[in-house]
Amino acid sequence: MSQAVLDGVRDLLPTFRERAEETEALRVVPEASIKELEETGFFKLLQPKRFDGHEADPVAFYTAVRDIASACGSTGWVSSVVGVHPWQVALFADEAQQAVWGEDTNVRLSSSYAPTGKATVTDGGYILSGKWSFSSGCDHCSWVLLGGLVFTEEGQIVDFKTFMVPREKYTIVDVWNMVGLAGTGSNDIVVEDVFIPEAFTLSMGETGQCRGPGQEQNTSDLYKLPFHSIFTGTITTPIIGMAMGAYEEHVEMQQKRTRAAYLGEKASLDPFSAVRIARASSEIDAAWALLVNNIREEQDYVAKGEKIPLKTRLKVRRDQVLGSQRAIDAIDALFEASGGRALTKGTYLQRAWRDAHAGRVHAANDPERALQMFGAHEFGHKIDPGMY
């Protein structure tokens, strides 16, 4: 089934390219694009089979995201972050899973995980309030996953949780006016004193240990992988896709381009141009190969029933943040080598340059923190696995 989804997604790529400017103008992915992706089964790739999902290989999901982003960065970004949420919902208590998918297995969720909200312990659950930013694709979703610190009545922090909130209990504030990832509709979410039952929460400490109550119903090895491996991959993959799209357009441009400053020489005959695309393609290939290889390594441990070593998990994060940087470096090099026509509105290159740099500022792409953790572990210092 995964191959059928991938084939369906690839058939949509020309349409997504044609809609890229419209997507930016609307500031959200067009409803038609979301509907077309839904019809391919894309949003169900990581969804449990018992809710009409595919329980697919994460690499199949990443491959679809990469391809979508190669046609439209904003559509790829939204597809990635919305498409990964079924994986986390599968870790929630069965009551929460049933509330989301019990009546309609096409229900989608957006998210904002930064703990900018506050939850206070109360009987049977929590009272949640706050404002969260950057909830990509929220206009296409009827639930949201929000990060929040849990406080006792005395004001002591006792946990960091993800809270699952239905659409009627939060407000979307339209604030998204950006120069990069302009079509993602990554608006603010506001919650005011809403009761969240215990079953609709998930401790980040628990997910950091690759555990969740939903594993009782969803026994696939897919749901035993680390949260921070699966989710950070959803941030790097679209950027790799953007680099692939930029590379394809650059090569096509250079084959047609004549360089007036060099006596009418064809750009494709310039040996330095050939060197640049060799370097860029290697950076893109390396970013993708490491992402895939690292997920495969974690899958091997899970398949054998072994705990994934902390070093492996830290390596995933190391290569994930550097994968984003490799892809962005490739885009920068291609953009700089493409001449003035790359600045033309409507070209993929200038849009990829803006979108990739916008994606770079996501918290998951903070290179120093991820690299410091890997290096500190190599030096024998104690590292908290809950966040990596």
mmCIF file of N, CA, C and O in Angstrom, residues 77 81-82 84-85 88 92 109-118 128-138 141 143-149 160-165 170-173 175-176 185-191 202 204 227 231 234-235 362-363:
data_model
loop_
_atom_site.group_PDB
_atom_site.id
_atom_site.type_symbol
_atom_site.label_atom_id
_atom_site.label_comp_id
_atom_site.label_asym_id
_atom_site.label_seq_id
_atom_site.Cartn_x
_atom_site.Cartn_y
_atom_site.Cartn_z
ATOM 1 N N TRP A 77 6.178 21.075 3.835
ATOM 2 C CA TRP A 77 6.319 21.311 5.277
ATOM 3 C C TRP A 77 5.036 20.933 6.013
ATOM 4 O O TRP A 77 5.062 20.206 7.005
ATOM 5 N N VAL A 81 4.577 17.890 8.906
ATOM 6 C CA VAL A 81 4.257 18.056 10.325
ATOM 7 C C VAL A 81 2.839 17.586 10.659
ATOM 8 O O VAL A 81 2.598 17.069 11.758
ATOM 9 N N VAL A 82 1.912 17.725 9.727
ATOM 10 C CA VAL A 82 0.560 17.200 9.974
ATOM 11 C C VAL A 82 0.558 15.681 9.809
ATOM 12 O O VAL A 82 -0.082 14.959 10.576
ATOM 13 N N VAL A 84 2.844 13.509 10.431
ATOM 14 C CA VAL A 84 3.530 12.719 11.459
ATOM 15 C C VAL A 84 2.691 12.564 12.723
ATOM 16 O O VAL A 84 2.916 11.648 13.529
ATOM 17 N N HIS A 85 1.695 13.411 12.921
ATOM 18 C CA HIS A 85 0.955 13.389 14.183
ATOM 19 C C HIS A 85 0.205 12.092 14.467
ATOM 20 O O HIS A 85 0.077 11.707 15.645
ATOM 21 N N GLN A 88 2.145 9.969 16.854
ATOM 22 C CA GLN A 88 2.096 10.270 18.286
ATOM 23 C C GLN A 88 0.733 9.959 18.887
ATOM 24 O O GLN A 88 0.647 9.486 20.026
ATOM 25 N N PHE A 92 -1.049 7.698 22.638
ATOM 26 C CA PHE A 92 -1.969 8.141 23.677
ATOM 27 C C PHE A 92 -2.845 6.977 24.146
ATOM 28 O O PHE A 92 -2.946 5.941 23.475
ATOM 29 N N LEU A 109 -4.539 16.462 12.827
ATOM 30 C CA LEU A 109 -4.132 17.270 13.969
ATOM 31 C C LEU A 109 -2.948 18.149 13.581
ATOM 32 O O LEU A 109 -2.083 17.732 12.803
ATOM 33 N N SER A 110 -2.905 19.361 14.137
ATOM 34 C CA SER A 110 -1.718 20.198 14.036
ATOM 35 C C SER A 110 -1.016 20.173 15.396
ATOM 36 O O SER A 110 -1.414 19.423 16.297
ATOM 37 N N SER A 111 0.003 20.997 15.585
ATOM 38 C CA SER A 111 0.736 20.954 16.856
ATOM 39 C C SER A 111 1.487 22.255 17.096
ATOM 40 O O SER A 111 1.686 23.072 16.194
ATOM 41 N N SER A 112 1.923 22.400 18.334
ATOM 42 C CA SER A 112 2.903 23.406 18.734
ATOM 43 C C SER A 112 3.458 22.912 20.058
ATOM 44 O O SER A 112 2.773 22.959 21.084
ATOM 45 N N TYR A 113 4.680 22.383 20.022
ATOM 46 C CA TYR A 113 5.202 21.641 21.172
ATOM 47 C C TYR A 113 5.970 22.478 22.189
ATOM 48 O O TYR A 113 6.200 22.018 23.312
ATOM 49 N N ALA A 114 6.375 23.679 21.825
ATOM 50 C CA ALA A 114 7.096 24.501 22.799
ATOM 51 C C ALA A 114 6.209 24.701 24.033
ATOM 52 O O ALA A 114 5.032 25.045 23.901
ATOM 53 N N PRO A 115 6.739 24.489 25.228
ATOM 54 C CA PRO A 115 5.904 24.542 26.445
ATOM 55 C C PRO A 115 5.583 25.975 26.863
ATOM 56 O O PRO A 115 5.935 26.415 27.960
ATOM 57 N N THR A 116 4.880 26.692 25.980
ATOM 58 C CA THR A 116 4.532 28.077 26.283
ATOM 59 C C THR A 116 3.205 28.191 27.021
ATOM 60 O O THR A 116 2.798 29.292 27.400
ATOM 61 N N GLY A 117 2.523 27.069 27.200
ATOM 62 C CA GLY A 117 1.288 27.043 27.970
ATOM 63 C C GLY A 117 1.537 26.518 29.375
ATOM 64 O O GLY A 117 2.598 25.967 29.678
ATOM 65 N N LYS A 118 0.540 26.689 30.219
ATOM 66 C CA LYS A 118 0.641 26.243 31.609
ATOM 67 C C LYS A 118 -0.538 25.344 31.935
ATOM 68 O O LYS A 118 -1.688 25.677 31.643
ATOM 69 N N LEU A 128 -5.703 23.805 31.349
ATOM 70 C CA LEU A 128 -4.676 24.279 30.422
ATOM 71 C C LEU A 128 -5.009 25.671 29.913
ATOM 72 O O LEU A 128 -6.146 25.951 29.509
ATOM 73 N N SER A 129 -3.996 26.538 29.892
ATOM 74 C CA SER A 129 -4.136 27.876 29.336
ATOM 75 C C SER A 129 -2.822 28.277 28.671
ATOM 76 O O SER A 129 -1.751 27.792 29.043
ATOM 77 N N GLY A 130 -2.939 29.184 27.678
ATOM 78 C CA GLY A 130 -1.729 29.714 27.078
ATOM 79 C C GLY A 130 -1.894 30.061 25.618
ATOM 80 O O GLY A 130 -2.972 29.913 25.029
ATOM 81 N N LYS A 131 -0.812 30.545 25.044
ATOM 82 C CA LYS A 131 -0.753 30.847 23.616
ATOM 83 C C LYS A 131 0.456 30.153 23.019
ATOM 84 O O LYS A 131 1.557 30.227 23.560
ATOM 85 N N TRP A 132 0.237 29.468 21.916
ATOM 86 C CA TRP A 132 1.292 28.732 21.222
ATOM 87 C C TRP A 132 1.433 29.279 19.800
ATOM 88 O O TRP A 132 0.431 29.604 19.146
ATOM 89 N N SER A 133 2.656 29.340 19.319
ATOM 90 C CA SER A 133 2.902 29.867 17.976
ATOM 91 C C SER A 133 3.301 28.752 17.013
ATOM 92 O O SER A 133 3.631 27.637 17.423
ATOM 93 N N PHE A 134 3.255 29.083 15.727
ATOM 94 C CA PHE A 134 3.791 28.236 14.657
ATOM 95 C C PHE A 134 3.096 26.880 14.521
ATOM 96 O O PHE A 134 3.750 25.845 14.347
ATOM 97 N N SER A 135 1.762 26.872 14.576
ATOM 98 C CA SER A 135 1.028 25.614 14.405
ATOM 99 C C SER A 135 0.709 25.421 12.921
ATOM 100 O O SER A 135 -0.389 25.741 12.448
ATOM 101 N N SER A 136 1.676 24.886 12.206
ATOM 102 C CA SER A 136 1.570 24.746 10.746
ATOM 103 C C SER A 136 0.385 23.879 10.352
ATOM 104 O O SER A 136 0.159 22.809 10.930
ATOM 105 N N GLY A 137 -0.374 24.356 9.358
ATOM 106 C CA GLY A 137 -1.491 23.590 8.830
ATOM 107 C C GLY A 137 -2.708 23.538 9.729
ATOM 108 O O GLY A 137 -3.630 22.745 9.484
ATOM 109 N N CYS A 138 -2.751 24.397 10.754
ATOM 110 C CA CYS A 138 -3.836 24.294 11.741
ATOM 111 C C CYS A 138 -5.214 24.507 11.128
ATOM 112 O O CYS A 138 -6.211 23.967 11.640
ATOM 113 N N CYS A 141 -7.061 21.271 10.300
ATOM 114 C CA CYS A 141 -7.095 20.265 11.364
ATOM 115 C C CYS A 141 -8.226 20.546 12.356
ATOM 116 O O CYS A 141 -8.638 21.689 12.530
ATOM 117 N N TRP A 143 -8.051 18.980 15.599
ATOM 118 C CA TRP A 143 -7.449 18.812 16.920
ATOM 119 C C TRP A 143 -6.069 19.454 16.884
ATOM 120 O O TRP A 143 -5.496 19.646 15.804
ATOM 121 N N VAL A 144 -5.513 19.730 18.069
ATOM 122 C CA VAL A 144 -4.149 20.244 18.137
ATOM 123 C C VAL A 144 -3.422 19.573 19.302
ATOM 124 O O VAL A 144 -4.034 19.258 20.333
ATOM 125 N N LEU A 145 -2.133 19.334 19.119
ATOM 126 C CA LEU A 145 -1.257 18.787 20.148
ATOM 127 C C LEU A 145 -0.391 19.930 20.666
ATOM 128 O O LEU A 145 0.351 20.544 19.892
ATOM 129 N N LEU A 146 -0.479 20.207 21.972
ATOM 130 C CA LEU A 146 0.196 21.371 22.547
ATOM 131 C C LEU A 146 1.124 20.953 23.681
ATOM 132 O O LEU A 146 0.758 20.133 24.529
ATOM 133 N N GLY A 147 2.316 21.530 23.699
ATOM 134 C CA GLY A 147 3.249 21.271 24.785
ATOM 135 C C GLY A 147 2.976 22.190 25.961
ATOM 136 O O GLY A 147 2.631 23.357 25.778
ATOM 137 N N GLY A 148 3.117 21.669 27.164
ATOM 138 C CA GLY A 148 2.888 22.503 28.343
ATOM 139 C C GLY A 148 3.565 21.943 29.570
ATOM 140 O O GLY A 148 3.664 20.724 29.746
ATOM 141 N N LEU A 149 4.041 22.834 30.419
ATOM 142 C CA LEU A 149 4.596 22.441 31.703
ATOM 143 C C LEU A 149 3.448 22.245 32.688
ATOM 144 O O LEU A 149 2.476 23.005 32.682
ATOM 145 N N PHE A 160 6.366 17.680 31.922
ATOM 146 C CA PHE A 160 6.265 18.355 30.621
ATOM 147 C C PHE A 160 5.445 17.417 29.752
ATOM 148 O O PHE A 160 5.857 16.293 29.490
ATOM 149 N N LYS A 161 4.262 17.866 29.333
ATOM 150 C CA LYS A 161 3.336 16.975 28.649
ATOM 151 C C LYS A 161 2.901 17.541 27.303
ATOM 152 O O LYS A 161 3.001 18.735 27.040
ATOM 153 N N THR A 162 2.384 16.618 26.486
ATOM 154 C CA THR A 162 1.655 17.001 25.281
ATOM 155 C C THR A 162 0.171 16.871 25.601
ATOM 156 O O THR A 162 -0.276 15.834 26.102
ATOM 157 N N PHE A 163 -0.588 17.921 25.286
ATOM 158 C CA PHE A 163 -2.025 17.952 25.551
ATOM 159 C C PHE A 163 -2.790 17.917 24.236
ATOM 160 O O PHE A 163 -2.498 18.682 23.321
ATOM 161 N N MET A 164 -3.752 17.020 24.150
ATOM 162 C CA MET A 164 -4.573 16.879 22.955
ATOM 163 C C MET A 164 -5.873 17.654 23.151
ATOM 164 O O MET A 164 -6.641 17.357 24.064
ATOM 165 N N VAL A 165 -6.110 18.650 22.273
ATOM 166 C CA VAL A 165 -7.231 19.568 22.472
ATOM 167 C C VAL A 165 -8.117 19.593 21.221
ATOM 168 O O VAL A 165 -7.612 19.782 20.108
ATOM 169 N N TYR A 170 -10.205 25.633 21.343
ATOM 170 C CA TYR A 170 -9.089 26.567 21.122
ATOM 171 C C TYR A 170 -9.425 27.525 19.995
ATOM 172 O O TYR A 170 -10.314 27.272 19.179
ATOM 173 N N THR A 171 -8.706 28.642 19.982
ATOM 174 C CA THR A 171 -8.893 29.680 18.978
ATOM 175 C C THR A 171 -7.640 29.784 18.114
ATOM 176 O O THR A 171 -6.519 29.738 18.629
ATOM 177 N N ILE A 172 -7.832 29.908 16.804
ATOM 178 C CA ILE A 172 -6.717 30.147 15.880
ATOM 179 C C ILE A 172 -6.636 31.646 15.618
ATOM 180 O O ILE A 172 -7.625 32.274 15.242
ATOM 181 N N VAL A 173 -5.460 32.217 15.841
ATOM 182 C CA VAL A 173 -5.240 33.637 15.600
ATOM 183 C C VAL A 173 -4.368 33.778 14.352
ATOM 184 O O VAL A 173 -3.240 33.275 14.305
ATOM 185 N N VAL A 175 -1.876 35.148 12.251
ATOM 186 C CA VAL A 175 -0.728 36.058 12.379
ATOM 187 C C VAL A 175 0.351 35.763 11.335
ATOM 188 O O VAL A 175 1.392 36.412 11.322
ATOM 189 N N TRP A 176 0.111 34.771 10.461
ATOM 190 C CA TRP A 176 1.186 34.264 9.609
ATOM 191 C C TRP A 176 1.388 35.125 8.358
ATOM 192 O O TRP A 176 0.681 34.985 7.373
ATOM 193 N N GLY A 185 0.530 28.599 6.781
ATOM 194 C CA GLY A 185 -0.530 28.946 7.717
ATOM 195 C C GLY A 185 -0.182 28.612 9.154
ATOM 196 O O GLY A 185 -1.031 28.131 9.910
ATOM 197 N N SER A 186 1.061 28.892 9.542
ATOM 198 C CA SER A 186 1.542 28.499 10.876
ATOM 199 C C SER A 186 1.112 29.523 11.923
ATOM 200 O O SER A 186 1.933 30.273 12.481
ATOM 201 N N ASN A 187 -0.160 29.529 12.206
ATOM 202 C CA ASN A 187 -0.748 30.546 13.065
ATOM 203 C C ASN A 187 -0.670 30.207 14.549
ATOM 204 O O ASN A 187 -0.221 29.126 14.942
ATOM 205 N N ASP A 188 -1.115 31.170 15.370
ATOM 206 C CA ASP A 188 -1.106 30.994 16.821
ATOM 207 C C ASP A 188 -2.340 30.223 17.280
ATOM 208 O O ASP A 188 -3.414 30.312 16.675
ATOM 209 N N ILE A 189 -2.172 29.510 18.388
ATOM 210 C CA ILE A 189 -3.262 28.785 19.041
ATOM 211 C C ILE A 189 -3.432 29.354 20.453
ATOM 212 O O ILE A 189 -2.450 29.486 21.188
ATOM 213 N N VAL A 190 -4.659 29.676 20.820
ATOM 214 C CA VAL A 190 -4.939 30.213 22.151
ATOM 215 C C VAL A 190 -5.935 29.300 22.871
ATOM 216 O O VAL A 190 -6.968 28.927 22.309
ATOM 217 N N VAL A 191 -5.592 28.947 24.109
ATOM 218 C CA VAL A 191 -6.450 28.115 24.959
ATOM 219 C C VAL A 191 -6.659 28.856 26.273
ATOM 220 O O VAL A 191 -5.694 29.353 26.873
ATOM 221 N N LEU A 202 0.100 13.184 27.330
ATOM 222 C CA LEU A 202 1.199 12.236 27.157
ATOM 223 C C LEU A 202 2.467 12.884 27.698
ATOM 224 O O LEU A 202 2.844 13.982 27.260
ATOM 225 N N MET A 204 6.214 13.771 28.135
ATOM 226 C CA MET A 204 7.408 13.735 27.283
ATOM 227 C C MET A 204 8.493 12.862 27.909
ATOM 228 O O MET A 204 9.329 12.311 27.204
ATOM 229 N N PHE A 227 10.550 9.284 19.893
ATOM 230 C CA PHE A 227 9.798 10.462 19.466
ATOM 231 C C PHE A 227 10.710 11.469 18.777
ATOM 232 O O PHE A 227 10.390 11.988 17.702
ATOM 233 N N PHE A 231 10.206 12.739 14.946
ATOM 234 C CA PHE A 231 9.691 14.097 14.752
ATOM 235 C C PHE A 231 10.733 15.049 14.182
ATOM 236 O O PHE A 231 10.402 15.908 13.352
ATOM 237 N N THR A 234 10.970 14.886 10.524
ATOM 238 C CA THR A 234 9.922 15.553 9.756
ATOM 239 C C THR A 234 10.248 17.017 9.483
ATOM 240 O O THR A 234 9.598 17.646 8.643
ATOM 241 N N ILE A 235 11.238 17.562 10.178
ATOM 242 C CA ILE A 235 11.670 18.941 9.942
ATOM 243 C C ILE A 235 12.787 18.987 8.901
ATOM 244 O O ILE A 235 12.822 19.875 8.043
ATOM 245 N N HIS A 362 13.664 26.591 12.891
ATOM 246 C CA HIS A 362 12.874 25.709 13.756
ATOM 247 C C HIS A 362 13.770 25.156 14.865
ATOM 248 O O HIS A 362 14.948 24.877 14.656
ATOM 249 N N ALA A 363 13.181 24.991 16.046
ATOM 250 C CA ALA A 363 13.957 24.535 17.206
ATOM 251 C C ALA A 363 14.659 23.202 16.959
ATOM 252 O O ALA A 363 15.754 22.962 17.479
#
